[in-house]
Coordinates of C-alpha atoms and ligand atoms in Angstrom, one line a residue:
M1 CA 96.4 87.6 114.0
C2 CA 97.3 90.6 111.9
G3 CA 100.2 90.5 109.4
I4 CA 102.7 93.3 108.5
V5 CA 104.9 93.6 105.5
G6 CA 107.2 96.3 104.1
I7 CA 109.5 96.7 101.1
L8 CA 112.1 99.2 100.1
G9 CA 112.4 98.2 96.5
R10 CA 114.1 99.2 93.2
K11 CA 110.8 98.9 91.3
P12 CA 107.1 99.4 92.1
V13 CA 106.4 97.3 95.2
S14 CA 102.5 97.0 95.5
G15 CA 102.4 93.6 93.7
Q16 CA 105.2 92.2 95.9
L17 CA 103.5 93.5 99.0
V18 CA 100.4 91.5 98.2
E19 CA 102.5 88.4 97.5
A20 CA 104.1 88.8 100.9
L21 CA 100.6 89.2 102.5
K22 CA 99.5 86.0 100.9
R23 CA 102.1 84.2 102.9
L24 CA 100.6 85.6 106.1
E25 CA 97.0 84.4 105.2
Y26 CA 97.5 81.5 107.6
R27 CA 97.2 84.0 110.5
G28 CA 93.6 84.8 109.6
Y29 CA 92.3 88.2 108.5
D30 CA 89.2 90.1 107.4
S31 CA 90.6 93.0 105.4
A32 CA 93.9 94.2 103.9
G33 CA 95.6 97.2 102.4
V34 CA 98.9 98.6 101.1
A35 CA 100.4 102.1 101.1
T36 CA 103.4 103.5 99.1
V37 CA 105.4 106.7 98.6
E38 CA 105.3 107.8 95.0
N39 CA 107.0 111.0 93.9
G40 CA 107.1 111.9 97.6
E41 CA 103.3 111.5 98.1
L42 CA 101.6 108.8 100.2
G43 CA 99.1 106.6 98.3
R44 CA 96.9 103.9 99.8
R45 CA 94.6 101.1 98.6
R46 CA 92.5 99.0 101.0
A47 CA 89.7 96.4 100.7
E48 CA 87.5 94.3 102.9
G49 CA 87.6 90.5 102.7
K50 CA 90.2 88.5 100.9
L51 CA 93.4 89.6 99.2
Q52 CA 91.9 89.2 95.7
N53 CA 89.7 92.2 96.6
L54 CA 92.8 94.3 97.2
E55 CA 94.4 93.0 94.0
A56 CA 91.3 94.0 92.1
R57 CA 91.4 97.5 93.7
L58 CA 95.1 97.8 92.7
A59 CA 94.4 96.7 89.2
D60 CA 91.8 99.5 88.9
E61 CA 93.9 102.1 90.7
P62 CA 97.6 101.1 90.5
L63 CA 100.2 102.3 93.0
M64 CA 103.7 102.8 91.5
G65 CA 105.7 103.7 94.6
R66 CA 109.0 101.8 95.1
I67 CA 108.6 101.8 98.9
G68 CA 105.6 100.5 100.7
I69 CA 103.9 98.8 103.6
G70 CA 101.1 96.2 103.7
H71 CA 98.8 94.7 106.3
T72 CA 96.2 91.9 106.7
R73 CA 93.9 92.8 109.6
W74 CA 92.1 90.6 112.1
A75 CA 89.6 93.1 113.5
T76 CA 90.3 94.1 117.1
H77 CA 89.2 97.7 117.7
G78 CA 86.5 98.5 115.1
A79 CA 84.5 96.4 112.7
P80 CA 86.3 94.7 109.7
T81 CA 85.4 97.5 107.2
E82 CA 87.6 99.2 104.6
T83 CA 87.6 102.4 106.7
N84 CA 89.1 100.5 109.6
A85 CA 91.6 98.5 107.4
H86 CA 95.2 99.3 107.6
P87 CA 97.4 101.1 106.6
H88 CA 96.2 104.1 108.5
M89 CA 97.5 107.5 107.6
T90 CA 97.6 111.2 107.9
K91 CA 99.0 113.6 105.2
R92 CA 102.5 113.0 106.6
V93 CA 102.8 109.4 107.7
S94 CA 101.3 105.9 107.0
V95 CA 101.4 103.1 109.6
V96 CA 100.5 99.4 109.8
H97 CA 100.2 97.7 113.3
N98 CA 99.9 94.3 114.7
G99 CA 98.8 94.1 118.4
I100 CA 96.8 96.0 120.9
I101 CA 97.4 99.5 122.4
E102 CA 96.1 99.1 125.9
N103 CA 96.0 102.8 126.7
F104 CA 94.2 103.8 123.5
N105 CA 91.2 105.4 125.3
Q106 CA 93.5 107.8 127.1
L107 CA 95.5 108.5 124.0
G108 CA 92.4 109.1 122.0
S109 CA 91.0 111.6 124.5
E110 CA 94.3 113.5 124.5
L111 CA 94.3 113.7 120.7
K112 CA 90.6 114.8 120.6
S113 CA 91.3 117.4 123.2
A114 CA 94.2 118.7 121.0
G115 CA 91.6 119.1 118.1
V116 CA 92.5 116.0 116.2
E117 CA 89.6 114.6 114.1
L118 CA 89.6 110.8 114.2
S119 CA 88.1 109.0 111.2
T120 CA 88.1 105.4 112.3
D121 CA 87.4 103.2 115.4
T122 CA 90.9 101.9 115.5
D123 CA 93.8 102.2 118.0
T124 CA 96.2 102.3 115.0
E125 CA 95.0 105.6 113.6
L126 CA 96.0 107.2 116.9
I127 CA 99.6 106.1 116.3
A128 CA 99.6 107.9 112.9
H129 CA 98.3 111.1 114.5
M130 CA 100.8 110.9 117.4
V131 CA 103.7 110.6 115.0
T132 CA 102.3 113.4 112.8
R133 CA 102.1 115.8 115.8
E134 CA 105.8 115.0 116.5
L135 CA 106.7 115.7 112.9
D136 CA 104.7 118.9 113.0
A137 CA 106.7 119.9 116.1
G138 CA 109.8 119.8 113.9
H139 CA 111.2 116.4 114.9
D140 CA 112.7 114.2 112.2
P141 CA 110.9 110.9 111.5
A142 CA 113.1 108.7 113.7
V143 CA 112.7 111.0 116.7
A144 CA 109.0 111.5 116.0
V145 CA 108.4 107.7 116.0
Q146 CA 110.6 107.2 119.1
H147 CA 108.6 109.9 121.0
A148 CA 105.3 108.3 120.0
L149 CA 106.4 104.8 120.9
R150 CA 107.2 105.8 124.4
R151 CA 103.6 106.7 125.0
L152 CA 102.2 103.3 123.8
E153 CA 101.3 100.5 126.3
G154 CA 100.6 97.0 125.2
A155 CA 102.0 94.4 122.8
F156 CA 102.4 95.6 119.2
A157 CA 104.5 95.6 116.1
V158 CA 104.4 98.7 113.8
A159 CA 105.9 100.0 110.5
F160 CA 105.9 103.5 109.1
I161 CA 106.5 105.3 105.8
F162 CA 106.6 109.1 105.4
K163 CA 105.6 111.7 102.9
G164 CA 108.6 113.1 101.2
H165 CA 110.8 110.1 102.0
D166 CA 111.1 107.4 99.4
N167 CA 114.1 105.7 101.1
L168 CA 113.0 105.5 104.7
M169 CA 111.0 103.0 106.7
I170 CA 110.8 102.8 110.5
A171 CA 109.6 99.7 112.4
A172 CA 109.3 98.8 116.0
R173 CA 108.6 95.6 118.0
Q174 CA 107.0 95.4 121.5
G175 CA 105.7 91.8 122.0
S176 CA 104.6 91.0 118.5
P177 CA 107.4 89.6 116.3
L178 CA 109.0 91.4 113.3
A179 CA 111.6 90.1 110.8
I180 CA 113.9 92.2 108.7
G181 CA 115.1 90.8 105.3
F182 CA 118.2 91.8 103.4
G183 CA 118.1 92.0 99.6
D184 CA 120.3 93.2 96.7
G185 CA 119.8 96.9 97.0
E186 CA 116.4 96.2 98.6
M187 CA 115.2 95.7 102.2
Y188 CA 112.2 93.9 103.5
L189 CA 110.0 93.7 106.7
G190 CA 107.5 91.0 107.8
S191 CA 105.7 89.6 110.8
D192 CA 107.7 86.5 110.2
A193 CA 110.2 85.0 107.8
I194 CA 107.5 83.2 105.8
A195 CA 106.3 86.6 104.4
L196 CA 109.9 87.4 103.3
A197 CA 110.6 83.9 101.8
P198 CA 109.8 85.1 98.1
F199 CA 112.4 87.8 98.4
T200 CA 115.3 86.7 100.7
D201 CA 116.4 84.0 103.1
T202 CA 118.8 86.4 104.8
I203 CA 117.0 87.8 107.8
T204 CA 117.3 89.2 111.3
Y205 CA 114.6 89.4 114.0
L206 CA 114.0 92.4 116.1
E207 CA 114.0 91.7 119.9
D208 CA 111.4 93.0 122.2
G209 CA 111.7 96.8 122.6
D210 CA 113.8 97.2 119.4
W211 CA 113.1 99.8 116.7
A212 CA 114.7 99.9 113.3
V213 CA 115.4 102.7 110.8
M214 CA 115.6 101.1 107.3
T215 CA 116.9 102.4 104.0
R216 CA 117.7 100.4 100.8
E217 CA 121.3 100.4 102.0
G218 CA 120.6 98.6 105.3
V219 CA 119.2 99.0 108.8
A220 CA 120.1 100.7 112.0
I221 CA 118.5 98.9 115.0
R222 CA 118.2 100.5 118.5
D223 CA 116.9 99.1 121.8
R224 CA 114.2 100.6 123.9
E225 CA 116.7 102.9 125.5
G226 CA 117.8 104.2 122.1
M227 CA 121.2 102.4 122.2
A228 CA 122.4 101.0 118.9
V229 CA 122.3 97.2 118.9
E230 CA 123.3 94.4 116.5
R231 CA 120.9 91.5 116.0
P232 CA 122.1 88.2 114.5
V233 CA 121.7 87.9 110.7
Q234 CA 120.7 84.3 109.8
K235 CA 119.6 82.1 106.9
S236 CA 115.9 81.5 107.2
V237 CA 114.5 78.0 106.4
A238 CA 111.0 79.4 106.0
S239 CA 109.1 78.5 102.9
A240 CA 105.6 79.3 101.8
L241 CA 104.4 76.2 103.7
M242 CA 106.7 75.9 106.7
V243 CA 106.1 77.8 109.9
D244 CA 109.4 79.3 110.9
K245 CA 111.2 79.0 114.3
G246 CA 112.3 82.7 114.1
N247 CA 115.2 83.5 116.4
H248 CA 114.4 80.5 118.6
R249 CA 116.1 77.1 119.0
H250 CA 112.8 75.3 119.2
F251 CA 109.2 75.8 118.1
M252 CA 108.2 75.6 121.8
A253 CA 110.4 78.6 122.6
K254 CA 108.9 80.6 119.7
E255 CA 105.4 79.7 120.7
I256 CA 106.1 80.6 124.4
H257 CA 107.3 84.0 123.2
E258 CA 104.4 84.5 120.8
Q259 CA 101.9 84.5 123.7
P260 CA 101.7 88.3 124.3
E261 CA 100.7 88.6 120.6
V262 CA 98.4 85.7 120.2
V263 CA 96.7 86.0 123.6
G264 CA 96.1 89.7 122.7
H265 CA 94.5 88.8 119.4
T266 CA 92.4 86.1 121.0
L267 CA 91.2 88.6 123.7
A268 CA 90.5 91.2 121.0
H269 CA 88.2 88.8 119.2
F270 CA 86.0 88.5 122.3
I271 CA 86.3 91.9 123.9
D272 CA 85.0 95.3 122.8
F273 CA 87.9 97.3 124.2
A274 CA 86.3 100.6 123.3
N275 CA 83.4 99.9 125.7
E276 CA 85.4 97.5 128.0
R277 CA 82.8 94.8 127.6
V278 CA 83.0 91.2 126.5
H279 CA 81.4 90.5 123.1
I280 CA 81.2 86.9 122.0
P281 CA 80.4 86.8 118.2
D282 CA 77.4 84.6 117.3
L283 CA 76.9 83.5 120.9
S284 CA 74.0 81.1 120.6
I285 CA 74.1 79.9 124.3
D286 CA 71.3 80.9 126.6
F287 CA 73.3 80.8 129.8
A288 CA 70.3 82.0 131.9
S289 CA 68.5 78.7 131.1
L290 CA 71.3 76.4 132.1
N291 CA 71.5 74.5 135.3
R292 CA 75.0 73.2 134.6
I293 CA 77.8 73.1 132.1
S294 CA 79.7 69.9 131.2
I295 CA 83.3 70.4 130.2
S296 CA 85.6 67.7 128.7
A297 CA 89.1 67.7 127.3
C298 CA 92.5 66.0 127.6
G299 CA 95.9 67.0 129.0
T300 CA 96.7 70.7 129.0
A301 CA 93.3 71.5 127.5
Y302 CA 91.7 69.7 130.4
Y303 CA 93.6 71.9 132.9
A304 CA 92.2 74.9 131.0
G305 CA 88.8 73.5 131.6
L306 CA 89.5 73.0 135.3
I307 CA 90.5 76.7 135.6
A308 CA 87.3 77.6 133.8
K309 CA 85.3 75.6 136.4
Y310 CA 86.4 78.1 139.1
W311 CA 85.5 81.0 136.8
F312 CA 82.0 79.8 135.8
E313 CA 81.1 78.8 139.3
K314 CA 82.4 82.1 140.9
L315 CA 81.3 84.6 138.2
A316 CA 78.1 83.0 136.9
R317 CA 77.1 80.8 139.8
L318 CA 76.9 78.0 137.3
P319 CA 77.9 74.4 138.4
V320 CA 80.4 72.7 136.2
E321 CA 80.7 69.0 135.6
I322 CA 84.2 68.3 134.2
D323 CA 86.2 65.2 133.5
V324 CA 89.0 64.0 131.2
A325 CA 87.5 62.9 128.0
S326 CA 88.8 59.3 128.3
E327 CA 86.7 58.9 131.5
F328 CA 83.8 61.2 130.5
R329 CA 83.0 59.2 127.4
Y330 CA 82.4 56.0 129.4
R331 CA 80.9 57.3 132.6
E332 CA 77.4 57.5 131.2
I333 CA 76.8 60.7 133.0
P334 CA 73.1 61.5 133.4
M335 CA 72.6 64.7 131.4
E336 CA 69.6 67.1 131.3
R337 CA 68.6 67.5 127.7
N338 CA 69.3 70.9 126.0
G339 CA 72.2 71.4 128.4
L340 CA 75.6 72.8 127.3
A341 CA 78.6 70.6 126.7
L342 CA 81.9 72.4 126.1
F343 CA 84.9 70.8 124.5
I344 CA 88.5 72.2 124.5
S345 CA 91.1 71.0 122.1
Q346 CA 94.1 72.6 120.4
S347 CA 94.1 70.2 117.5
G348 CA 90.3 69.6 117.3
E349 CA 91.2 65.9 116.5
T350 CA 91.8 64.3 119.9
A351 CA 89.9 61.0 119.7
D352 CA 88.8 60.8 123.3
T353 CA 87.5 64.4 123.2
L354 CA 85.7 63.8 119.9
A355 CA 84.1 60.6 121.4
A356 CA 83.0 62.5 124.5
L357 CA 81.4 65.1 122.2
R358 CA 79.5 62.5 120.3
Y359 CA 78.2 61.0 123.6
C360 CA 76.9 64.4 124.6
R361 CA 75.3 64.9 121.2
E362 CA 73.4 61.6 121.7
Q363 CA 72.4 62.9 125.1
G364 CA 70.7 65.9 123.5
Q365 CA 73.3 68.5 124.6
N366 CA 74.1 71.7 122.8
I367 CA 77.7 71.4 121.7
A368 CA 80.3 74.3 122.0
S369 CA 84.0 73.9 121.3
I370 CA 87.1 75.9 121.8
V371 CA 89.6 74.9 119.1
N372 CA 92.8 76.2 117.4
V373 CA 92.1 74.5 114.1
R374 CA 89.0 76.0 112.7
E375 CA 88.3 73.2 110.2
S376 CA 89.0 70.3 112.6
S377 CA 86.6 67.4 113.3
I378 CA 85.6 68.7 116.7
A379 CA 84.8 72.1 115.2
R380 CA 82.8 70.6 112.4
D381 CA 80.7 68.6 115.0
S382 CA 80.0 71.7 117.2
D383 CA 76.9 74.0 117.2
L384 CA 79.2 76.8 118.3
V385 CA 82.9 77.2 117.7
L386 CA 85.0 79.7 119.7
P387 CA 88.4 80.0 118.0
T388 CA 91.7 80.4 119.8
L389 CA 93.8 82.7 117.6
A390 CA 97.1 81.1 118.6
G391 CA 98.2 80.3 115.0
P392 CA 99.8 77.0 114.3
E393 CA 101.2 75.3 117.4
I394 CA 104.0 73.0 116.3
G395 CA 105.7 72.0 119.6
V396 CA 104.1 68.9 121.1
A397 CA 103.9 70.6 124.5
S398 CA 101.0 73.0 124.3
T399 CA 101.8 76.5 125.4
K400 CA 100.2 79.4 123.5
A401 CA 97.1 77.3 122.8
F402 CA 96.7 76.9 126.5
T403 CA 96.8 80.6 127.4
C404 CA 94.6 81.4 124.4
Q405 CA 92.1 78.7 125.6
L406 CA 92.1 80.5 129.0
A407 CA 91.5 83.8 127.2
V408 CA 88.4 82.5 125.5
L409 CA 87.1 80.8 128.7
A410 CA 87.6 83.9 130.7
C411 CA 85.5 85.9 128.3
L412 CA 82.9 83.1 128.2
A413 CA 82.6 83.1 132.0
I414 CA 82.1 86.8 132.0
A415 CA 79.4 86.6 129.3
A416 CA 77.7 83.8 131.4
G417 CA 77.8 86.0 134.5
R418 CA 76.3 88.9 132.7
A419 CA 73.6 86.7 131.1
R420 CA 72.7 85.2 134.4
G421 CA 72.7 88.6 136.2
T422 CA 75.4 87.5 138.7
L423 CA 78.1 89.9 137.4
S424 CA 77.7 93.6 137.7
E425 CA 78.7 95.9 134.8
E426 CA 81.3 97.4 137.1
T427 CA 82.9 94.0 137.8
E428 CA 82.8 93.2 134.1
V429 CA 84.7 96.4 133.3
E430 CA 87.2 95.5 136.0
L431 CA 87.8 92.0 134.7
V432 CA 88.1 93.1 131.1
G433 CA 90.6 95.7 132.2
A434 CA 92.6 93.0 133.9
L435 CA 92.5 90.8 130.8
S436 CA 93.7 93.7 128.6
E437 CA 96.8 93.9 130.7
V438 CA 97.7 90.2 130.3
P439 CA 99.9 90.7 127.1
R440 CA 102.0 93.3 128.8
H441 CA 102.5 91.2 131.9
M442 CA 103.5 88.2 129.7
S443 CA 106.0 90.4 127.8
A444 CA 107.5 91.5 131.1
I445 CA 108.0 87.9 132.2
L446 CA 109.5 86.9 128.9
R447 CA 112.1 89.7 129.2
E448 CA 113.5 88.1 132.3
V449 CA 114.1 84.4 131.6
G450 CA 117.6 84.1 133.2
A451 CA 116.4 82.7 136.5
Y452 CA 114.8 79.7 134.7
D453 CA 118.2 78.8 133.2
A454 CA 119.8 78.7 136.7
L455 CA 116.9 76.7 138.1
A456 CA 117.1 74.1 135.3
H457 CA 120.5 72.9 136.6
T458 CA 118.9 72.0 139.9
L459 CA 115.7 70.5 138.7
A460 CA 117.6 68.4 136.2
K461 CA 119.1 66.5 139.1
A462 CA 115.7 65.8 140.8
G463 CA 113.9 62.5 140.7
D464 CA 110.6 63.9 141.8
V465 CA 109.2 67.5 141.6
L466 CA 106.1 68.7 143.3
Y467 CA 104.0 71.7 142.1
L468 CA 101.6 73.3 144.5
G469 CA 98.7 75.7 143.9
R470 CA 95.5 76.7 145.5
G471 CA 92.1 77.7 144.2
V472 CA 92.1 78.7 140.5
N473 CA 95.9 78.2 140.5
Y474 CA 95.7 74.6 141.5
P475 CA 95.2 73.6 137.9
V476 CA 98.1 75.8 137.0
A477 CA 100.2 73.6 139.3
L478 CA 98.9 70.5 137.5
E479 CA 99.8 72.1 134.1
G480 CA 103.3 72.9 135.4
A481 CA 103.9 69.3 136.4
L482 CA 102.6 68.1 133.0
K483 CA 104.9 70.4 131.1
L484 CA 108.0 69.3 133.1
K485 CA 107.3 65.6 132.8
E486 CA 106.3 65.6 129.2
I487 CA 109.5 67.3 127.9
S488 CA 112.2 66.6 130.5
Y489 CA 110.9 63.1 131.5
I490 CA 111.3 64.0 135.2
H491 CA 108.5 62.7 137.3
A492 CA 106.4 65.6 138.6
E493 CA 103.1 65.9 140.4
G494 CA 100.7 68.9 140.7
Y495 CA 98.8 69.1 144.0
A496 CA 96.2 71.3 145.7
A497 CA 98.5 72.8 148.4
G498 CA 95.9 72.0 151.1
E499 CA 96.2 68.3 150.2
L500 CA 100.0 68.2 151.1
K501 CA 99.4 66.9 154.6
H502 CA 97.0 64.2 153.3
G503 CA 99.9 62.1 151.8
P504 CA 102.3 63.8 149.4
I505 CA 104.2 65.4 152.3
A506 CA 105.6 62.0 152.9
L507 CA 107.6 62.4 149.7
I508 CA 109.4 65.5 150.8
D509 CA 113.0 65.7 151.7
E510 CA 116.1 67.6 150.7
A511 CA 116.1 66.0 147.2
V512 CA 112.6 67.2 146.3
P513 CA 112.1 70.6 144.7
V514 CA 108.6 72.1 145.5
V515 CA 107.4 74.7 142.9
V516 CA 104.8 76.9 144.6
V517 CA 102.4 79.0 142.5
A518 CA 101.7 81.9 145.0
P519 CA 100.2 85.1 143.6
R520 CA 99.3 87.5 146.4
D521 CA 95.5 86.7 146.4
G522 CA 93.0 85.7 149.1
M523 CA 94.7 82.3 149.5
F524 CA 98.3 83.6 149.8
E525 CA 98.6 83.2 153.6
K526 CA 97.3 79.7 153.3
I527 CA 99.7 78.6 150.6
V528 CA 102.6 80.2 152.5
S529 CA 101.7 78.0 155.4
N530 CA 101.7 75.0 153.1
L531 CA 105.1 75.8 151.6
Q532 CA 106.5 76.3 155.1
E533 CA 105.3 72.8 156.0
A534 CA 107.3 71.5 152.9
A535 CA 110.3 73.6 153.8
A536 CA 110.3 72.3 157.4
R537 CA 110.9 68.8 155.9
G538 CA 113.7 69.9 153.7
G539 CA 111.7 70.6 150.6
Q540 CA 113.6 72.8 148.1
I541 CA 111.1 75.7 147.6
V542 CA 110.7 77.5 144.3
F543 CA 108.6 80.5 145.1
L544 CA 106.7 82.1 142.2
S545 CA 105.0 85.2 143.4
D546 CA 104.6 89.0 143.1
A547 CA 105.4 89.1 146.8
E548 CA 108.9 89.7 148.1
E549 CA 110.9 86.6 149.0
S550 CA 110.7 87.5 152.7
A551 CA 106.9 86.9 152.6
A552 CA 107.6 83.1 152.4
G553 CA 109.0 83.2 155.9
C554 CA 111.4 80.4 155.3
D555 CA 114.5 79.5 153.2
L556 CA 113.9 79.3 149.5
M557 CA 115.9 77.5 146.9
T558 CA 114.7 80.0 144.3
A559 CA 112.4 83.0 144.2
I560 CA 111.1 84.2 140.9
K561 CA 109.5 87.6 141.1
L562 CA 106.4 88.0 138.9
P563 CA 104.2 91.0 138.0
A564 CA 101.4 91.8 140.4
V565 CA 98.3 90.6 138.6
H566 CA 94.5 90.5 139.2
T567 CA 93.4 87.2 140.8
F568 CA 91.2 86.6 137.8
T569 CA 94.1 86.7 135.3
A570 CA 96.8 84.9 137.4
P571 CA 96.3 81.6 135.7
L572 CA 97.1 83.1 132.3
V573 CA 100.2 84.9 133.6
Y574 CA 101.5 82.1 135.8
A575 CA 101.2 79.7 133.0
L576 CA 104.4 81.3 131.5
P577 CA 106.7 80.4 134.5
M578 CA 105.3 76.8 134.3
Q579 CA 106.3 76.7 130.6
L580 CA 109.7 78.3 131.1
I581 CA 110.7 76.0 134.0
A582 CA 109.9 73.0 131.9
Y583 CA 111.5 74.4 128.7
H584 CA 114.8 75.4 130.3
T585 CA 115.1 72.2 132.2
A586 CA 114.5 70.1 129.1
V587 CA 117.0 72.1 127.1
F588 CA 119.6 71.6 129.8
M589 CA 118.9 67.9 129.8
G590 CA 119.1 67.7 126.0
T591 CA 115.8 66.0 125.4
D592 CA 113.9 66.5 122.2
V593 CA 111.9 69.6 123.3
D594 CA 109.6 69.9 120.3
Q595 CA 109.1 66.1 119.7
P596 CA 109.4 64.5 123.2
R597 CA 109.7 60.7 123.2
N598 CA 106.4 58.6 123.0
L599 CA 104.3 61.7 122.4
A600 CA 102.2 63.0 119.5
K601 CA 101.0 66.5 118.9
S602 CA 97.5 65.2 118.4
V603 CA 96.3 61.9 119.9
T604 CA 93.9 60.8 117.2
V605 CA 93.6 57.3 118.5
E606 CA 92.0 56.0 121.7
Ligands
AGP1 C1 100.0 69.2 126.4 O1 101.2 69.8 126.5 C2 100.1 67.8 125.7 N1 100.7 67.9 124.4 C3 98.7 67.1 125.6 O2 98.3 66.9 127.0 C4 97.6 67.8 124.9 O3 97.2 68.9 125.7 C5 96.4 66.8 124.8 O4 96.8 65.7 124.1 C6 95.1 67.5 124.2 O5 95.4 67.8 122.9 P1 94.3 68.8 122.1 O6 94.3 70.0 122.9 O7 94.8 68.9 120.7 O8 93.0 68.1 122.2

């Protein structure tokens, strides 16, 4: 993920900016840069590769400005070159950006039509030009930024400095986090509190939609409607090593709310947004030669694999053999040599998954893995590693890693379909478009979490909870049940909704909540019939859908309205309600949300 820093200092800031960027290295990057205002003029230094390259550049060509911004870039739009490195700038403004501007094609066309010459392949450069045009129209910097922000769609965090202003920095947050730090006659800005740890432990976090006007004397924060707002100022416990909880009570809450940002970054690593095509770096798999894929994982990662089974079989007409690793490793599955075995693991250290991998290696399989820890055992034993860019996941209950796994698998299934000639270019563009909207849909859900609080009071009293889903959302129901039971300790089961009448319906009475994953897709009418069967027996229906409540055709205990999403991306988006139901119920019940009883973050023993 990219990292942003900013300092309004009392002495030259370029060295401090680099120090702050070093604390964001854990996020991963491939280029970096800083910009300052010196004697009213904007100055910039950038370098490909690691921060020491930027430090060398600054040693050769120092910047002496006392106000500046810095950035570590994980390439999304445009190759990891110095030209594409941030900060981007025009004569009047410099900007750093973390996130994805979904409508950048449209904005780019508008700017080119207005005669603007673009010099990079990035979406960020467009933002600099948009603010400059507002400044050229006579608006002051705050109004210029506000007008430009209103045009941007997607999940992003941005920070600006301006020619002629050595005591003004403007920042904005839409999905990707931003922290503001308070110093003695100085002010700071960072993607998280870790970046600010060397300068201050007094911080505040911008909320989604906030934008901030900063001077050395303080900060004025406004919400998306432009109303002045106060955000809590707190003592940060971040250190150079610790990952910080941000504004949240639990790591799990922070990680749930990071999903728009980290899913966006993971998608950007596997999608060429400019051409709306999937691009898997170093893809060494010849999908056309495969007769089958084997997938093995545990827990939540296994459910990601189950969802991918639907995608590979539908998009690439490629049969998938999948099993939990603890079974897979002992089944002695007959395997055609030179087949593909895919392993999914957040930690990359799960013993059963590693053992299943080694079984497949012995069976002459090509090994690919999707991991969140690049230097993990599973990654080291793989021929191909496809990274999730979720950043450190501290909560035992997996959340952002799961949706990032789905992001990688969705791109892989598209690549497989294209390689096997079963997916048209038109369909690929449609599916990539749907994926690019996922961060925005996630942000929308995360802005409306009140309903989950109310629902928690009811679920907390339940002895059994059923989760129902159909098709590609059946594994989403399984994941929802796992989330609830592992952090609230309430027994829950996920079921294919069509299976209800083959047994589970015997469980249902007025004491049993039934959570129904019901996006309006080709199976919607069928799952509505299933939920009506449950309601007819007293089941307390929790209806999760983009459809109106009335579409359920029966009494509902709760209806939570969700964004209308493409069938293909529903599992990524509906994962969030699954997480939020479990989180709010566990918080209400007072369990240890981040470290639930009996569980470990990584099960490194059999
Ligand atoms: C998920 O919330 C659980 N913490 C657990 O099922 C986890 O997904 C499983 O242990 C696999 O872990 P891994 O992804 O690190 O391999």
